[in-house]
Amino acid sequence: MIWPLDIILLCFLVLLSLITAFSRDLLAATVAFSIYSLVLAIVFAQLNAPDVALTEAAVGAGITGLLFVVAITRTTRWEED
Amino acid sequence: MITIIVQTVSRIMIPFIQLFGLYVIMHGHISPGGGFQGGAIFAASLILLTLTFELAEAEKRAPFRMLIAIAVSGALVFTGIGMLGILFGGYFLDFLVIPLPIPPADVSELMIVSIEIAIGVAVMALLIIIFFGMAEEVFE
Amino acid sequence: MVRVRHVTVFIVLAMIGAVLFIAVLDMPAFGDPEAPAHLHVVPRYIEMAYEETGVKNIVAAILISYRAYDTLGELTVIFVGAAAVLSLLWREDE
């Protein structure tokens, strides 16, 4: 465990989750969510869990983000209140 | 924006991604990985094919009905191996009671590898089915 | 009235957050061999997994042999998801 790298990654995670939660642009929120999954995969690899890191990188960053993008293309891009 | 650069790069990349997916499935009992991870990686390679070429191109390589058959047979192999335990007088998913002429640990390893392959194939087919079903109108 | 409600919500959330932070301070350190999660079934898995299942990767042994019902449930979840997508979005007409 390299603790400065961990702190940077965790701050990045908090920032990306805030962007995902508060963004009006759903496409931007999806992109932020994909980057969030990728950073989370690095954190899992840091925590000696390569199985979970592989799953998170393949499913979370790749396929889930892509399915969200397809769903946005079929519906609307901007969030309405 | 699909240019010839993207198409060429993905045409080079896709075989390596598929090879890595198969490696992760087949070596799941030795190294980190397994059916779910390898199946997801393999599915990602076919989704990349759909994104850079057309949906018809990907459906020509992986027909829809074939994917459904693969997914159902993967799930059936998993439950069928589980049922073998009941058949030979044990519990559901009990591998040690299956009478093969090799040591019990080897029987268990064989069943675990078979189940890994079944899970990997099923997850691959199911993820591509979900993507094709959602993307049908978008990419035409 | 709305301000009062906002302040109340903020105070309640801050209290819950403080409780969670205090709970985090009580958790065992990373990789601590005396942690409760490492004391009950884990020694048995580490000692017996190779003899009982014949698989070198303990994670695979737990996922597919000891906790096979869990893996079957995960496969069922993805299967139901694909079935839902097909039943909602697939058109027969081609």
XYZ file of C-alpha atoms in Angstrom:
315
model
C 0.000 0.000 0.000
C 1.355 3.353 -1.076
C -0.671 5.759 1.017
C -0.247 9.053 -0.961
C -1.501 7.283 -4.085
C -4.426 5.894 -2.093
C -5.418 9.310 -0.787
C -5.260 10.813 -4.287
C -7.382 7.966 -5.693
C -9.978 8.245 -2.910
C -10.278 12.043 -3.335
C -10.729 11.421 -7.057
C -13.477 8.895 -6.274
C -15.381 11.383 -4.100
C -15.067 14.090 -6.778
C -16.280 11.761 -9.540
C -19.236 10.515 -7.489
C -20.290 14.130 -6.802
C -20.072 14.897 -10.545
C -22.151 11.791 -11.292
C -24.793 12.743 -8.756
C -25.146 16.448 -9.543
C -24.619 16.646 -13.310
C -27.614 17.753 -15.393
C -26.073 16.280 -18.533
C -26.743 12.547 -18.282
C -24.055 11.730 -20.858
C -21.458 13.579 -18.778
C -22.728 11.750 -15.694
C -22.297 8.430 -17.505
C -18.735 9.298 -18.538
C -17.936 10.317 -14.953
C -19.432 7.037 -13.734
C -17.248 5.031 -16.123
C -14.108 6.823 -14.922
C -15.300 6.226 -11.356
C -15.485 2.479 -12.047
C -11.991 2.476 -13.545
C -10.495 4.327 -10.546
C -12.381 1.967 -8.231
C -10.814 -0.973 -10.088
C -7.361 0.504 -9.384
C -8.306 0.866 -5.698
C -9.415 -2.788 -5.593
C -6.127 -3.849 -7.187
C -4.318 -1.806 -4.494
C -6.297 -3.698 -1.837
C -5.000 -7.074 -3.174
C -8.352 -8.076 -4.727
C -7.522 -8.769 -8.393
C -10.733 -10.745 -9.009
C -12.961 -7.858 -7.988
C -10.729 -5.436 -9.896
C -11.143 -7.462 -13.102
C -14.918 -7.603 -12.681
C -15.151 -3.901 -11.917
C -12.976 -2.928 -14.888
C -14.825 -5.148 -17.382
C -18.428 -4.823 -16.210
C -18.466 -1.459 -14.404
C -16.292 0.615 -16.689
C -17.040 -1.097 -19.987
C -20.436 -2.684 -20.333
C -22.523 -0.732 -17.804
C -21.375 2.624 -19.171
C -22.091 1.486 -22.704
C -25.602 0.303 -21.755
C -26.255 3.693 -20.122
C -25.120 5.445 -23.320
C -27.464 3.276 -25.407
C -30.336 4.019 -23.008
C -29.599 7.770 -23.265
C -29.634 7.566 -27.074
C -33.055 5.948 -26.920
C -34.469 8.501 -24.423
C -33.268 12.046 -23.623
C -29.870 13.461 -22.793
C -30.817 16.311 -20.436
C -32.321 15.810 -17.014
C -35.588 17.663 -16.404
C -37.123 18.731 -13.136
C -17.305 9.550 -35.725
C -16.117 6.240 -37.147
C -13.001 6.674 -39.261
C -10.768 4.132 -40.935
C -8.248 4.619 -38.108
C -10.761 3.436 -35.510
C -11.805 0.493 -37.689
C -8.221 -0.627 -38.355
C -7.174 -0.344 -34.714
C -10.209 -2.245 -33.477
C -9.719 -4.910 -36.157
C -6.219 -5.449 -34.754
C -7.322 -5.234 -31.094
C -10.384 -7.506 -31.121
C -8.568 -10.878 -31.514
C -6.268 -10.050 -28.613
C -9.184 -9.011 -26.399
C -10.975 -12.268 -27.229
C -7.821 -14.283 -26.548
C -7.429 -12.563 -23.175
C -11.079 -13.288 -22.353
C -10.644 -16.987 -23.162
C -7.435 -17.031 -21.085
C -9.237 -15.517 -18.096
C -12.035 -18.104 -18.392
C -9.742 -21.110 -18.828
C -7.247 -20.138 -16.088
C -9.897 -19.124 -13.563
C -9.005 -22.023 -11.269
C -5.283 -21.164 -11.200
C -4.980 -17.384 -11.445
C -7.312 -14.468 -10.628
C -10.307 -14.407 -12.911
C -13.075 -16.780 -13.762
C -16.239 -17.196 -15.735
C -17.832 -13.828 -15.034
C -14.749 -11.749 -15.727
C -13.726 -13.635 -18.856
C -17.272 -13.629 -20.208
C -17.532 -9.883 -19.668
C -14.215 -9.293 -21.456
C -15.274 -11.494 -24.391
C -18.621 -9.688 -24.597
C -16.795 -6.344 -24.571
C -14.832 -7.403 -27.669
C -18.045 -8.110 -29.623
C -19.569 -4.847 -28.387
C -16.458 -3.045 -29.692
C -17.086 -4.754 -33.043
C -20.662 -3.426 -32.998
C -19.537 0.096 -32.176
C -16.866 0.392 -34.845
C -18.593 -1.537 -37.640
C -22.326 -2.034 -38.049
C -24.767 -4.011 -35.974
C -25.455 -6.294 -38.969
C -21.750 -7.147 -39.148
C -21.708 -8.231 -35.509
C -24.977 -10.137 -35.845
C -23.496 -11.991 -38.811
C -20.619 -13.188 -36.603
C -22.864 -13.932 -33.602
C -26.461 -14.656 -34.692
C -29.149 -13.791 -32.183
C -30.707 -17.248 -31.939
C -27.264 -18.843 -31.515
C -26.571 -16.478 -28.594
C -29.854 -17.443 -26.928
C -29.028 -21.141 -27.386
C -25.528 -20.623 -25.937
C -26.854 -18.737 -22.908
C -29.513 -21.332 -22.122
C -27.125 -24.256 -22.570
C -24.525 -22.610 -20.292
C -27.082 -22.209 -17.515
C -28.315 -25.776 -18.128
C -24.774 -27.184 -17.840
C -24.341 -25.421 -14.492
C -27.615 -26.749 -13.055
C -27.038 -30.146 -14.700
C -23.688 -30.584 -12.953
C -25.445 -29.549 -9.750
C -28.119 -32.178 -10.391
C -25.423 -34.889 -10.817
C -24.832 -34.595 -7.074
C -28.487 -35.413 -6.352
C -28.415 -38.227 -8.928
C -25.563 -40.014 -7.137
C -27.059 -39.632 -3.693
C -25.523 -36.395 -2.395
C -26.653 -32.801 -2.137
C -27.282 -30.289 -4.905
C -23.889 -29.063 -6.231
C -22.028 -31.769 -4.280
C -19.101 -32.786 -6.500
C -17.410 -35.342 -4.264
C -20.041 -38.087 -4.651
C -19.742 -38.339 -8.445
C -18.224 -41.794 -9.161
C -15.400 -41.328 -11.664
C -12.261 -43.504 -11.647
C -10.006 -40.659 -10.455
C -9.380 -39.202 -6.975
C -12.226 -37.085 -5.491
C -10.172 -33.871 -5.579
C -9.609 -34.354 -9.317
C -13.348 -34.938 -9.882
C -14.023 -31.687 -8.050
C -11.405 -29.824 -10.117
C -12.889 -31.176 -13.375
C -16.405 -30.094 -12.357
C -15.152 -26.660 -11.264
C -13.425 -26.100 -14.618
C -16.562 -27.220 -16.494
C -18.707 -24.844 -14.454
C -16.242 -21.978 -15.083
C -16.510 -22.558 -18.830
C -20.318 -22.801 -18.641
C -20.564 -19.570 -16.642
C -18.167 -17.760 -18.984
C -20.044 -18.795 -22.127
C -23.428 -17.972 -20.585
C -22.365 -14.546 -19.280
C -20.798 -13.703 -22.652
C -23.985 -14.589 -24.527
C -26.280 -12.872 -22.008
C -24.362 -9.573 -22.002
C -24.310 -9.495 -25.807
C -28.041 -10.305 -25.865
C -28.746 -7.367 -23.530
C -26.622 -5.049 -25.671
C -28.076 -6.192 -29.020
C -31.617 -5.992 -27.677
C -31.109 -2.412 -26.500
C -29.030 -1.238 -29.459
C -31.239 -2.605 -32.214
C -32.808 0.701 -33.263
C -29.863 2.908 -32.363
C -27.270 1.475 -34.721
C -29.408 1.004 -37.825
C -40.391 26.790 7.325
C -38.331 25.347 4.521
C -35.167 26.740 6.135
C -35.999 25.027 9.421
C -36.485 21.738 7.597
C -33.178 22.147 5.736
C -31.339 22.858 8.980
C -32.930 19.830 10.643
C -31.982 17.583 7.727
C -28.411 18.927 7.806
C -28.061 18.307 11.543
C -29.420 14.745 11.281
C -27.140 13.933 8.353
C -24.122 15.397 10.158
C -24.875 13.261 13.207
C -25.189 10.101 11.094
C -21.928 10.969 9.334
C -20.156 11.525 12.665
C -21.384 8.139 13.944
C -20.137 6.441 10.767
C -16.713 8.122 11.059
C -16.383 6.985 14.683
C -17.345 3.456 13.576
C -14.626 3.542 10.906
C -12.022 4.384 13.581
C -13.045 1.197 15.437
C -12.535 -1.089 12.436
C -9.522 -3.449 12.382
C -6.478 -2.399 10.370
C -5.994 -3.492 6.751
C -4.771 -7.094 6.608
C -5.004 -7.577 10.379
C -4.835 -11.378 11.050
C -6.832 -10.952 14.267
C -9.780 -9.264 12.508
C -13.144 -11.022 13.100
C -13.526 -11.703 9.371
C -10.297 -13.715 9.384
C -11.016 -15.877 12.422
C -14.029 -18.136 11.752
C -14.151 -19.951 8.390
C -11.104 -18.491 6.658
C -8.450 -20.719 8.374
C -10.452 -23.806 7.379
C -10.629 -22.606 3.750
C -6.904 -21.794 3.612
C -5.915 -25.170 5.067
C -8.396 -27.484 3.358
C -9.381 -25.856 0.044
C -6.728 -27.583 -2.057
C -7.364 -31.044 -0.590
C -11.152 -30.778 -0.745
C -11.631 -29.159 -4.139
C -8.359 -29.773 -5.987
C -8.192 -26.154 -7.128
C -5.154 -23.968 -6.485
C -7.021 -20.640 -6.489
C -8.860 -20.358 -3.166
C -11.152 -17.649 -4.534
C -12.334 -19.969 -7.325
C -12.755 -22.806 -4.827
C -14.975 -20.661 -2.598
C -16.965 -19.185 -5.502
C -17.743 -22.440 -7.291
C -17.501 -25.168 -4.668
C -18.209 -23.813 -1.192
C -20.527 -20.972 -2.256
C -21.916 -22.407 -5.490
C -25.481 -21.360 -4.678
C -24.313 -17.744 -4.661
C -22.766 -18.074 -8.120
C -25.905 -19.794 -9.425
C -27.921 -16.864 -8.081
C -25.666 -14.352 -9.845
C -26.088 -16.213 -13.129
C -29.867 -16.197 -12.536
C -29.814 -12.417 -12.027
C -28.078 -11.818 -15.370
C -30.370 -14.356 -17.050
C -33.500 -12.604 -15.775
C -32.050 -9.263 -16.918
C -31.518 -10.564 -20.453
C -35.002 -12.107 -20.478
C -36.511 -8.786 -19.389
C -34.658 -6.899 -22.136
C -35.798 -9.429 -24.736
C -39.421 -9.407 -23.614
C -39.559 -5.595 -23.611
C -37.514 -4.622 -26.634
C -37.228 -7.483 -29.109
C -39.450 -7.362 -32.183
C -40.235 -10.603 -33.998
C -40.895 -8.993 -37.385
C -37.525 -9.462 -39.110
